[in-house]
Amino acid sequence: MTKEQERARAKRRYERQQANLVRQEAERKRNAQVAAVVVALLAVIGGFILLAGKLGKDDKSAGASSSSTSAAPASLAAGCTAPPAVPNTEGKLSAPSADEVSAVTGKTVVAQLETNCGTIELTLDGAKAPKTVASFVQLAQVGYWKDAPCHRLTVQGIFVLQCGDPTGGGSGNPGYGYGIENPPADGTYPRGTVAMARTDDPNSNGGQYFIVYKDSDLPTDGGGYSIFGTVTAGMDIVDKIAAGGVGTDGVAPALPISTLSVTTETKG
């Protein structure tokens, strides 16, 4: 083989090598482009999946919201807004001190109950029920009744709207109890009376109270119930809640009402 033939052969070999390099580079670039396209497509598909998942969650949330809404009371009394969620809290307080009781003894306290149905005003009697009034003032000041529902309405035999339990179940208390004050000897509770609710224990007065919306006779066994005030404004609110009735006597009113906040002012 001549040198010219060797050079020609080497040239062809070199050209083949270069062609292979060019082909490999082109294939590398093509593969890179394909990979980029695949990544882009995956990103788009992933976006759709995330969006679909979010929409699915939103749909579920909407369903839960609808379910919550449907579980809420079907109707409200005129002038009422939807009640807040039940706080479901228990109190861990101590009974008012002797000085706090003394501060209201012989005095009148005006309480403003802001509810989801409007304002109910109570006039509290510190002369006849100083411990009860002192406790009411204390609980108002610490916000114990914030968002607490009126959990019980009775429409047979006795006619009361019972409020003051943040748990909404009728068993909550502020963490202390005290004895009965100013019970009527004859068991008569006139319309507009505000009195304390309790268990069979005469020392179980705490945070729950009731408003009498129609003259009622309550048992005197066990000492009766502490009358500590009267409704002086907003009795129409109680009346329309009572007018809505209940599904079963002694349970929550069909038309809900909750205490949003309570303020008190001690008069001379």
XYZ file of N, CA and C in Angstrom:
804
model
N 0.862 -1.188 0.000
C 0.000 0.000 0.000
C 0.895 1.233 0.000
N 0.621 2.113 -0.965
C 1.432 3.308 -1.054
C 1.045 4.268 0.053
N 1.964 5.284 0.205
C 1.690 6.300 1.229
C 0.414 7.078 0.909
N 0.193 7.278 -0.400
C -1.018 8.008 -0.767
C -2.254 7.222 -0.380
N -2.190 5.903 -0.576
C -3.309 5.052 -0.196
C -3.518 5.070 1.324
N -2.400 5.041 2.078
C -2.483 5.093 3.542
C -3.102 6.404 3.997
N -2.649 7.506 3.330
C -3.228 8.806 3.697
C -4.713 8.838 3.388
N -5.079 8.298 2.232
C -6.499 8.273 1.850
C -7.302 7.439 2.863
N -6.717 6.338 3.257
C -7.414 5.481 4.233
C -7.554 6.183 5.575
N -6.510 6.826 6.012
C -6.530 7.547 7.278
C -7.552 8.677 7.228
N -7.606 9.335 6.047
C -8.565 10.425 5.898
C -9.984 9.905 6.022
N -10.229 8.765 5.356
C -11.579 8.201 5.435
C -11.930 7.789 6.876
N -10.900 7.242 7.553
C -11.138 6.837 8.942
C -11.443 8.056 9.807
N -10.711 9.099 9.583
C -10.920 10.338 10.327
C -12.308 10.902 10.038
N -12.666 10.873 8.747
C -13.974 11.402 8.383
C -15.105 10.599 9.036
N -14.885 9.286 9.106
C -15.894 8.444 9.756
C -16.005 8.781 11.252
N -14.820 8.979 11.854
C -14.807 9.349 13.260
C -15.529 10.672 13.492
N -15.242 11.634 12.630
C -15.892 12.936 12.764
C -17.398 12.822 12.541
N -17.776 11.999 11.556
C -19.204 11.806 11.295
C -19.882 11.170 12.500
N -19.159 10.210 13.119
C -19.726 9.582 14.320
C -19.894 10.601 15.456
N -18.856 11.443 15.612
C -18.932 12.481 16.647
C -20.110 13.427 16.395
N -20.261 13.818 15.107
C -21.356 14.716 14.755
C -22.698 14.041 15.027
N -22.789 12.757 14.670
C -24.030 12.020 14.876
C -24.336 11.876 16.380
N -23.299 11.577 17.154
C -23.487 11.444 18.599
C -23.928 12.755 19.248
N -23.279 13.852 18.755
C -23.652 15.163 19.294
C -25.090 15.500 18.933
N -25.446 15.183 17.671
C -26.822 15.448 17.247
C -27.804 14.603 18.068
N -27.427 13.358 18.318
C -28.300 12.487 19.116
C -28.414 12.994 20.548
N -27.276 13.475 21.092
C -27.298 14.031 22.454
C -28.228 15.222 22.540
N -28.119 16.105 21.533
C -28.977 17.290 21.525
C -30.445 16.900 21.380
N -30.676 15.888 20.520
C -32.051 15.456 20.309
C -32.625 14.852 21.601
N -31.793 14.061 22.262
C -32.236 13.475 23.522
C -32.517 14.549 24.581
N -31.645 15.574 24.586
C -31.839 16.667 25.532
C -33.145 17.399 25.262
N -33.428 17.617 23.962
C -34.665 18.290 23.588
C -35.880 17.449 23.984
N -35.780 16.156 23.739
C -36.881 15.267 24.113
C -37.099 15.297 25.627
N -35.978 15.270 26.352
C -36.082 15.299 27.814
C -36.735 16.582 28.288
N -36.346 17.696 27.635
C -36.938 18.985 28.007
C -38.432 18.991 27.759
N -38.816 18.433 26.617
C -40.244 18.368 26.287
C -40.984 17.507 27.306
N -40.366 16.376 27.658
C -40.989 15.477 28.634
C -41.154 16.179 29.979
N -40.103 16.883 30.410
C -40.175 17.609 31.683
C -41.276 18.648 31.655
N -41.344 19.364 30.518
C -42.386 20.384 30.381
C -43.773 19.769 30.445
N -43.905 18.634 29.709
C -45.210 17.962 29.738
C -45.557 17.469 31.138
N -44.559 16.911 31.823
C -44.795 16.448 33.180
C -45.197 17.594 34.090
N -44.550 18.749 33.882
C -44.889 19.911 34.700
C -46.326 20.339 34.460
N -46.717 20.334 33.173
C -48.096 20.710 32.836
C -49.081 19.707 33.434
N -48.752 18.411 33.251
C -49.635 17.369 33.785
C -49.711 17.468 35.303
N -48.536 17.708 35.914
C -48.516 17.858 37.369
C -49.363 19.024 37.823
N -49.278 20.115 37.052
C -50.104 21.282 37.388
C -51.572 20.956 37.340
N -51.962 20.203 36.299
C -53.369 19.814 36.189
C -53.776 18.918 37.351
N -52.859 18.007 37.731
C -53.166 17.098 38.843
C -53.344 17.882 40.132
N -52.416 18.830 40.388
C -52.531 19.649 41.594
C -53.801 20.465 41.588
N -54.100 21.027 40.421
C -55.321 21.837 40.308
C -56.545 20.975 40.556
N -56.527 19.776 39.952
C -57.663 18.879 40.150
C -57.785 18.486 41.612
N -56.616 18.240 42.242
C -56.654 17.900 43.660
C -57.196 19.025 44.500
N -56.760 20.236 44.167
C -57.253 21.397 44.915
C -58.744 21.565 44.736
N -59.171 21.407 43.476
C -60.609 21.531 43.221
C -61.367 20.454 43.974
N -60.773 19.259 44.023
C -61.430 18.187 44.760
C -61.551 18.535 46.227
N -60.451 19.100 46.786
C -60.493 19.499 48.186
C -61.498 20.609 48.397
N -61.509 21.577 47.470
C -62.463 22.667 47.583
C -63.878 22.140 47.541
N -64.108 21.144 46.650
C -65.436 20.566 46.566
C -65.808 19.897 47.882
N -64.802 19.188 48.474
C -65.065 18.526 49.745
C -65.325 19.550 50.827
N -64.518 20.652 50.801
C -64.728 21.704 51.788
C -66.097 22.309 51.625
N -66.465 22.518 50.354
C -67.774 23.090 50.101
C -68.846 22.147 50.602
N -68.604 20.853 50.409
C -69.563 19.879 50.892
C -69.653 19.907 52.399
N -68.460 20.023 53.052
C -68.470 20.086 54.505
C -69.161 21.344 54.974
N -68.888 22.447 54.271
C -69.535 23.698 54.634
C -71.034 23.594 54.479
N -71.444 22.978 53.381
C -72.873 22.813 53.170
C -73.461 21.935 54.247
N -72.674 20.893 54.614
C -73.158 19.996 55.645
C -73.301 20.732 56.960
N -72.278 21.602 57.279
C -72.342 22.368 58.502
C -73.530 23.308 58.473
N -73.705 23.913 57.294
C -74.812 24.851 57.182
C -76.134 24.127 57.370
N -76.222 22.938 56.769
C -77.476 22.202 56.876
C -77.695 21.716 58.301
N -76.563 21.521 59.053
C -76.706 21.068 60.422
C -77.084 22.218 61.348
N -76.865 23.446 60.883
C -77.198 24.612 61.675
C -78.719 24.751 61.759
N -79.176 25.572 62.699
C -80.619 25.762 62.812
C -81.226 26.190 61.485
N -82.404 25.646 61.198
C -83.039 25.909 59.907
C -83.521 27.347 59.794
N -83.793 27.985 60.930
C -84.324 29.342 60.876
C -83.856 30.143 62.070
N -83.979 31.449 61.942
C -83.611 32.369 63.004
C -84.808 33.251 63.309
N -84.871 33.712 64.532
C -85.915 34.661 64.884
C -85.651 35.978 64.161
N -86.689 36.725 63.926
C -86.546 38.019 63.260
C -85.566 38.901 64.031
N -84.643 39.522 63.294
C -83.665 40.406 63.913
C -82.438 39.704 64.455
N -82.375 38.386 64.310
C -81.229 37.630 64.814
C -80.248 37.319 63.694
N -78.995 37.224 64.061
C -77.970 36.747 63.140
C -77.612 35.319 63.536
N -76.872 34.642 62.677
C -76.477 33.271 62.988
C -75.653 33.253 64.273
N -75.916 32.319 65.172
C -75.162 32.270 66.430
C -73.730 31.820 66.195
N -72.810 32.247 67.050
C -71.415 31.789 66.912
C -71.283 30.340 67.333
N -70.131 29.773 67.025
C -69.846 28.403 67.452
C -69.805 28.345 68.973
N -70.262 27.242 69.519
C -70.244 27.055 70.970
C -68.793 26.954 71.436
N -68.366 27.791 72.390
C -66.950 27.767 72.803
C -66.539 26.469 73.488
N -67.494 25.810 74.164
C -67.224 24.526 74.819
C -66.063 24.623 75.805
N -66.096 25.658 76.636
C -65.042 25.885 77.611
C -65.573 25.713 79.029
N -64.700 25.280 79.908
C -65.026 25.152 81.324
C -64.311 26.259 82.096
N -64.934 26.709 83.183
C -64.304 27.742 83.996
C -63.396 27.150 85.060
N -62.361 27.872 85.409
C -61.457 27.475 86.484
C -61.222 28.682 87.380
N -62.326 29.255 87.821
C -62.271 30.478 88.598
C -62.541 30.204 90.070
N -62.272 31.204 90.894
C -62.600 31.146 92.310
C -63.778 32.066 92.577
N -64.542 31.753 93.576
C -65.698 32.581 93.920
C -65.240 33.999 94.265
N -66.104 34.974 94.055
C -65.744 36.362 94.390
C -65.303 36.482 95.851
N -64.372 37.384 96.077
C -63.871 37.603 97.428
C -64.894 38.378 98.259
N -64.647 38.449 99.548
C -65.536 39.202 100.441
C -65.596 40.666 100.019
N -64.475 41.205 99.557
C -64.451 42.607 99.116
C -65.294 42.796 97.854
N -65.249 41.830 96.963
C -66.034 41.929 95.726
C -67.531 41.812 96.026
N -67.872 40.982 96.980
C -69.276 40.883 97.388
C -69.707 42.184 98.047
N -68.837 42.716 98.913
C -69.144 43.976 99.603
C -69.345 45.132 98.622
N -68.617 45.084 97.478
C -68.684 46.178 96.495
C -70.054 46.307 95.849
N -70.853 45.232 95.863
C -72.183 45.298 95.245
C -73.304 45.180 96.274
N -72.950 44.914 97.514
C -73.964 44.736 98.542
C -74.775 46.018 98.727
N -76.087 45.878 98.640
C -76.968 47.027 98.809
C -77.054 47.925 97.589
N -76.408 47.528 96.503
C -76.377 48.367 95.300
C -77.131 47.710 94.141
N -77.389 48.524 93.135
C -78.023 48.033 91.910
C -76.966 47.919 90.828
N -76.986 46.835 90.095
C -76.066 46.624 88.983
C -76.897 46.463 87.707
N -76.544 47.242 86.697
C -77.215 47.130 85.405
C -76.310 46.342 84.473
N -76.855 45.271 83.913
C -76.089 44.408 83.004
C -76.666 44.491 81.601
N -75.780 44.591 80.629
C -76.175 44.594 79.220
C -75.712 43.291 78.587
N -76.676 42.476 78.180
C -76.360 41.218 77.499
C -76.476 41.448 75.996
N -75.335 41.445 75.334
C -75.341 41.570 73.872
C -75.479 40.169 73.292
N -76.559 39.951 72.572
C -76.806 38.635 71.985
C -76.855 38.733 70.466
N -76.911 37.606 69.820
C -77.033 37.609 68.360
C -78.423 38.056 67.915
N -79.299 38.311 68.885
C -80.656 38.788 68.583
C -80.906 40.191 69.108
N -79.876 40.831 69.665
C -80.039 42.180 70.192
C -79.641 42.252 71.654
N -79.904 43.397 72.264
C -79.481 43.650 73.642
C -80.608 43.376 74.630
N -80.283 42.624 75.666
C -81.200 42.389 76.781
C -80.589 43.057 78.008
N -81.358 43.911 78.648
C -80.857 44.619 79.827
C -81.431 43.996 81.090
N -80.570 43.757 82.050
C -80.966 43.218 83.344
C -80.645 44.227 84.431
N -81.523 44.329 85.407
C -81.234 45.103 86.602
C -81.074 44.122 87.753
N -79.889 44.111 88.351
C -79.543 43.122 89.361
C -79.622 43.722 90.759
N -80.096 42.929 91.706
C -80.374 43.398 93.065
C -79.276 42.965 94.030
N -78.344 43.874 94.301
C -77.241 43.586 95.209
C -77.642 43.626 96.664
N -78.844 44.106 96.940
C -79.319 44.120 98.325
C -79.838 42.750 98.741
N -80.572 42.100 97.852
C -81.194 40.821 98.185
C -80.341 39.604 97.808
N -79.434 39.779 96.859
C -78.621 38.640 96.409
C -77.192 39.095 96.112
N -76.475 39.577 97.126
C -75.132 40.128 96.877
C -74.108 39.127 96.352
N -74.137 37.893 96.846
C -73.167 36.909 96.355
C -73.425 36.580 94.881
N -74.706 36.440 94.571
C -75.057 36.121 93.194
C -74.691 37.257 92.261
N -74.979 38.478 92.674
C -74.674 39.641 91.837
C -73.163 39.813 91.688
N -72.423 39.613 92.770
C -70.962 39.719 92.706
C -70.401 38.669 91.745
N -70.957 37.465 91.783
C -70.510 36.416 90.865
C -70.841 36.791 89.422
N -72.033 37.325 89.209
C -72.436 37.718 87.850
C -71.497 38.797 87.307
N -71.159 39.766 88.144
C -70.245 40.839 87.730
C -68.875 40.266 87.385
N -68.384 39.378 88.222
C -67.071 38.770 87.970
C -67.059 38.009 86.649
N -68.068 37.188 86.415
C -68.110 36.384 85.196
C -68.232 37.267 83.954
N -68.958 38.362 84.101
C -69.070 39.307 82.986
C -67.707 39.939 82.683
N -66.996 40.306 83.721
C -65.709 40.991 83.540
C -64.658 40.095 82.884
N -64.688 38.805 83.168
C -63.677 37.897 82.593
C -64.117 37.332 81.245
N -65.319 37.697 80.782
C -65.789 37.202 79.489
C -66.189 35.732 79.511
N -66.625 35.268 80.665
C -66.981 33.849 80.816
C -68.089 33.425 79.855
N -69.031 34.330 79.571
C -70.181 33.968 78.744
C -70.004 34.287 77.270
N -68.817 34.655 76.853
C -68.614 34.999 75.445
C -69.031 33.840 74.543
N -70.011 34.111 73.679
C -70.524 33.157 72.678
C -71.274 31.968 73.279
N -71.585 32.035 74.564
C -72.296 30.919 75.191
C -73.762 30.900 74.747
N -74.275 29.747 74.344
C -75.661 29.675 73.894
C -76.630 29.583 75.075
N -77.858 29.985 74.838
C -78.937 29.651 75.778
C -79.376 28.248 75.385
N -79.084 27.295 76.229
C -79.149 25.888 75.849
C -80.455 25.190 76.205
N -81.349 25.880 76.894
C -82.562 25.186 77.356
C -83.760 26.124 77.344
N -84.842 25.626 76.798
C -86.120 26.346 76.813
C -87.188 25.376 77.286
N -87.951 25.775 78.295
C -89.048 24.937 78.770
C -90.369 25.585 78.372
N -91.303 24.770 77.922
C -92.569 25.307 77.408
C -93.784 24.608 78.014
N -93.553 23.777 79.021
C -94.650 23.082 79.679
C -94.486 23.151 81.193
N -95.478 23.660 81.883
C -95.438 23.726 83.337
C -94.661 24.923 83.855
N -93.413 25.019 83.480
C -92.602 26.201 83.791
C -92.116 26.786 82.463
N -91.885 28.087 82.482
C -91.612 28.781 81.220
C -90.358 29.638 81.374
N -89.219 29.019 81.088
C -87.941 29.712 81.277
C -87.006 29.475 80.094
N -86.153 30.452 79.874
C -85.049 30.331 78.913
C -83.782 30.293 79.745
N -83.050 29.197 79.674
C -81.860 29.019 80.501
C -80.602 29.273 79.683
N -79.702 30.042 80.263
C -78.474 30.475 79.567
C -77.279 30.340 80.517
N -76.104 30.668 79.994
C -74.935 30.811 80.857
C -73.976 29.648 80.922
N -74.111 28.669 80.031
C -73.176 27.537 80.036
C -72.342 27.550 78.757
N -71.066 27.911 78.834
C -70.222 27.950 77.635
C -70.029 26.597 76.956
N -70.297 25.495 77.692
C -70.162 24.188 77.048
C -71.381 23.878 76.182
N -72.469 24.574 76.432
C -73.684 24.356 75.663
C -74.428 23.092 76.026
N -73.929 22.346 77.006
C -74.537 21.070 77.340
C -75.370 21.063 78.603
N -75.284 22.149 79.376
C -76.073 22.252 80.595
C -75.372 21.799 81.852
N -74.117 21.376 81.742
C -73.397 20.897 82.926
C -72.173 21.754 83.256
N -71.915 22.785 82.482
C -70.730 23.612 82.715
C -70.892 24.531 83.911
N -69.772 24.841 84.542
C -69.786 25.772 85.682
C -68.486 26.560 85.690
N -68.434 27.649 86.430
C -67.230 28.505 86.403
C -66.077 27.993 87.254
N -66.270 26.853 87.911
C -65.206 26.325 88.756
C -65.487 26.500 90.231
N -66.606 27.096 90.567
C -66.985 27.279 91.965
C -68.506 27.253 92.076
N -68.983 27.135 93.298
C -70.410 27.175 93.559
C -70.677 27.925 94.853
N -71.912 28.314 95.069
C -72.280 29.025 96.297
C -73.759 28.766 96.575
N -74.214 29.199 97.734
C -75.554 28.874 98.192
C -76.662 29.746 97.630
N -77.873 29.359 97.986
C -79.083 30.023 97.496
C -79.297 31.353 98.218
N -79.722 32.348 97.452
C -80.080 33.657 98.003
C -81.450 34.079 97.458
N -82.246 34.682 98.308
C -83.492 35.338 97.902
C -84.457 34.443 97.122
N -84.697 33.213 97.565
C -85.696 32.383 96.879
C -87.102 32.780 97.335
N -88.083 32.751 96.473
C -89.458 33.060 96.882
C -90.034 31.917 97.713
N -90.567 32.246 98.845
C -91.084 31.204 99.733
C -92.217 30.416 99.104
N -93.012 31.069 98.247
C -94.159 30.385 97.640
C -93.826 29.738 96.296
N -92.558 29.865 95.833
C -92.156 29.252 94.576
C -92.671 29.967 93.343
N -93.127 31.207 93.504
C -93.656 31.968 92.368
C -92.548 32.822 91.739
N -92.406 32.681 90.435
C -91.397 33.445 89.686
C -92.119 34.205 88.571
N -92.339 35.505 88.773
C -93.095 36.278 87.787
C -92.341 36.439 86.468
N -93.066 36.750 85.428
C -92.472 37.047 84.120
C -91.418 38.140 84.278
N -90.276 37.941 83.619
C -89.188 38.911 83.686
C -88.195 38.653 84.786
N -88.469 37.665 85.629
C -87.541 37.315 86.704
C -86.263 36.703 86.141
N -85.132 37.050 86.749
C -83.849 36.424 86.418
C -83.367 35.704 87.671
N -83.151 34.394 87.562
C -82.761 33.590 88.716
C -81.671 32.610 88.325
N -81.007 32.077 89.338
C -79.925 31.130 89.092
C -80.445 29.714 88.933
N -79.868 29.012 87.961
C -80.137 27.589 87.809
C -79.139 26.822 88.669
N -79.541 25.632 89.099
C -78.643 24.813 89.931
C -79.051 23.357 89.822
N -78.233 22.493 90.402
C -78.566 21.071 90.516
C -79.325 20.866 91.826
N -79.465 19.622 92.236
C -80.121 19.342 93.515
C -79.317 19.860 94.697
N -78.035 20.083 94.479
C -77.176 20.615 95.532
C -77.471 22.107 95.709
N -77.903 22.544 96.884
C -78.229 23.961 97.087
C -77.018 24.894 96.983
N -75.829 24.315 97.010
C -74.609 25.119 96.884
C -74.003 25.056 95.482
N -74.822 24.713 94.502
C -74.310 24.545 93.138
C -74.616 25.730 92.223
N -75.037 26.856 92.809
C -75.182 28.061 91.987
C -73.825 28.423 91.404
N -73.796 28.777 90.129
C -72.513 29.081 89.483
C -72.664 30.109 88.384
N -72.719 29.632 87.128
C -72.788 30.568 86.003
C -74.076 30.501 85.207
N -74.890 29.469 85.433
C -76.113 29.317 84.655
C -77.278 30.043 85.319
N -78.036 30.728 84.515
C -79.183 31.480 85.021
C -80.345 31.291 84.054
N -81.541 31.673 84.489
C -82.689 31.570 83.600
C -83.555 32.820 83.672
N -84.206 33.080 82.567
C -85.129 34.213 82.450
C -86.538 33.641 82.322
N -87.420 34.097 83.169
C -88.804 33.630 83.147
C -89.582 34.477 82.135
N -90.163 33.841 81.107
C -90.893 34.602 80.091
C -92.409 34.531 80.281
N -92.846 33.716 81.252
C -94.264 33.623 81.598
C -94.332 33.190 83.056
N -95.224 33.815 83.832
C -95.317 33.489 85.262
C -95.236 31.987 85.481
N -94.356 31.576 86.400
C -94.123 30.152 86.630
C -94.047 29.840 88.121
N -94.456 28.644 88.472
C -94.309 28.140 89.830
C -93.272 27.031 89.811
N -92.192 27.241 90.562
C -91.115 26.264 90.619
C -91.089 25.599 91.987
N -90.560 24.397 92.051
C -90.535 23.683 93.330
C -89.743 24.450 94.389
N -90.222 24.359 95.620
C -89.507 24.980 96.737
C -88.644 23.952 97.463
N -88.791 22.691 97.100
C -87.972 21.638 97.716
C -86.499 21.920 97.463
N -85.707 21.792 98.479
C -84.279 22.023 98.335
C -83.892 23.470 98.475
N -84.874 24.344 98.664
C -84.547 25.753 98.923
C -84.939 26.717 97.840
N -85.433 26.213 96.698
C -85.831 27.113 95.624
C -84.636 27.622 94.825
N -84.855 28.716 94.110
C -83.832 29.250 93.201
C -83.603 30.732 93.480
N -82.348 31.146 93.412
C -81.965 32.515 93.758
C -82.468 33.522 92.736
N -83.368 34.380 93.156
C -83.769 35.499 92.293
C -82.784 36.644 92.531
N -82.159 37.124 91.473
C -81.169 38.186 91.652
C -81.371 39.373 90.719
N -82.439 39.358 89.914
C -82.663 40.506 89.040
C -83.912 40.362 88.207
N -84.124 41.356 87.372
C -85.255 41.358 86.453
C -84.801 41.874 85.088
N -85.550 41.508 84.066
C -85.304 42.028 82.721
C -85.983 43.396 82.617
N -85.213 44.405 82.320
C -85.777 45.759 82.223
C -85.828 46.265 80.789
N -85.247 45.541 79.852
C -85.360 45.869 78.423
C -84.962 44.630 77.625
N -85.622 44.455 76.487
C -85.287 43.331 75.627
C -86.099 42.086 75.890
N -87.175 42.215 76.684
C -88.004 41.040 76.945
C -88.663 40.540 75.661
N -88.824 41.442 74.695
C -89.397 41.022 73.408
C -88.497 40.011 72.701
N -87.191 40.111 72.944
C -86.255 39.152 72.350
C -86.492 37.765 72.935
N -86.631 37.709 74.259
C -86.900 36.431 74.917
C -88.231 35.858 74.427
N -89.213 36.736 74.273
C -90.541 36.283 73.841
C -90.496 35.614 72.467
N -89.765 36.211 71.530
C -89.755 35.616 70.185
C -88.937 34.334 70.126
N -87.945 34.215 70.999
C -87.230 32.930 71.086
C -88.169 31.872 71.663
N -88.903 32.257 72.711
C -89.842 31.319 73.320
C -90.947 30.934 72.345
N -91.377 31.890 71.517
C -92.449 31.618 70.558
C -92.041 30.571 69.533
N -90.738 30.434 69.286
C -90.257 29.437 68.331
C -90.376 28.018 68.850
N -90.507 27.887 70.176
C -90.687 26.576 70.774
C -89.446 25.702 70.713
N -89.645 24.424 71.000
C -88.573 23.424 70.982
C -89.101 22.152 70.343
N -88.190 21.289 69.948
C -88.617 19.992 69.428
C -89.121 19.114 70.554
N -88.384 19.138 71.674
C -88.763 18.411 72.878
C -88.591 19.351 74.053
N -89.551 19.374 74.954
C -89.491 20.304 76.076
C -88.205 20.120 76.881
N -87.603 21.241 77.262
C -86.418 21.192 78.108
C -85.114 21.121 77.356
N -85.138 21.294 76.028
C -83.895 21.286 75.260
C -83.672 22.672 74.650
N -82.677 22.776 73.786
C -82.343 24.067 73.192
C -83.520 24.624 72.398
N -83.677 25.936 72.396
C -84.768 26.531 71.622
C -84.589 26.294 70.130
N -85.704 26.175 69.428
C -85.638 25.968 67.981
C -85.025 27.179 67.293
N -85.263 28.362 67.848
C -84.658 29.595 67.328
C -83.488 29.943 68.244
N -82.260 29.800 67.771
C -81.094 29.917 68.658
C -80.800 31.350 69.089
N -80.276 31.441 70.298
C -79.807 32.725 70.823
C -78.560 32.467 71.653
N -77.548 33.302 71.472
C -76.290 33.168 72.202
C -75.886 34.513 72.783
N -75.221 34.471 73.901
C -74.675 35.675 74.522
C -73.314 35.966 73.903
N -73.180 37.119 73.274
C -71.899 37.476 72.658
C -70.955 38.123 73.675
N -71.512 38.970 74.538
C -70.717 39.622 75.566
C -71.659 40.166 76.633
N -71.099 40.431 77.819
C -71.885 40.989 78.916
C -71.070 42.094 79.565
N -71.695 43.242 79.786
C -71.058 44.329 80.530
C -71.945 44.690 81.714
N -71.337 45.184 82.770
C -72.099 45.554 83.970
C -71.670 46.937 84.456
N -72.604 47.611 85.094
C -72.314 48.916 85.707
C -72.977 48.953 87.089
N -72.169 49.174 88.106
C -72.681 49.209 89.472
C -73.154 50.620 89.786
N -74.402 50.737 90.205
C -74.981 52.020 90.563
C -74.853 52.222 92.077
N -75.104 53.461 92.530
C -75.019 53.752 93.972
C -76.174 53.153 94.728
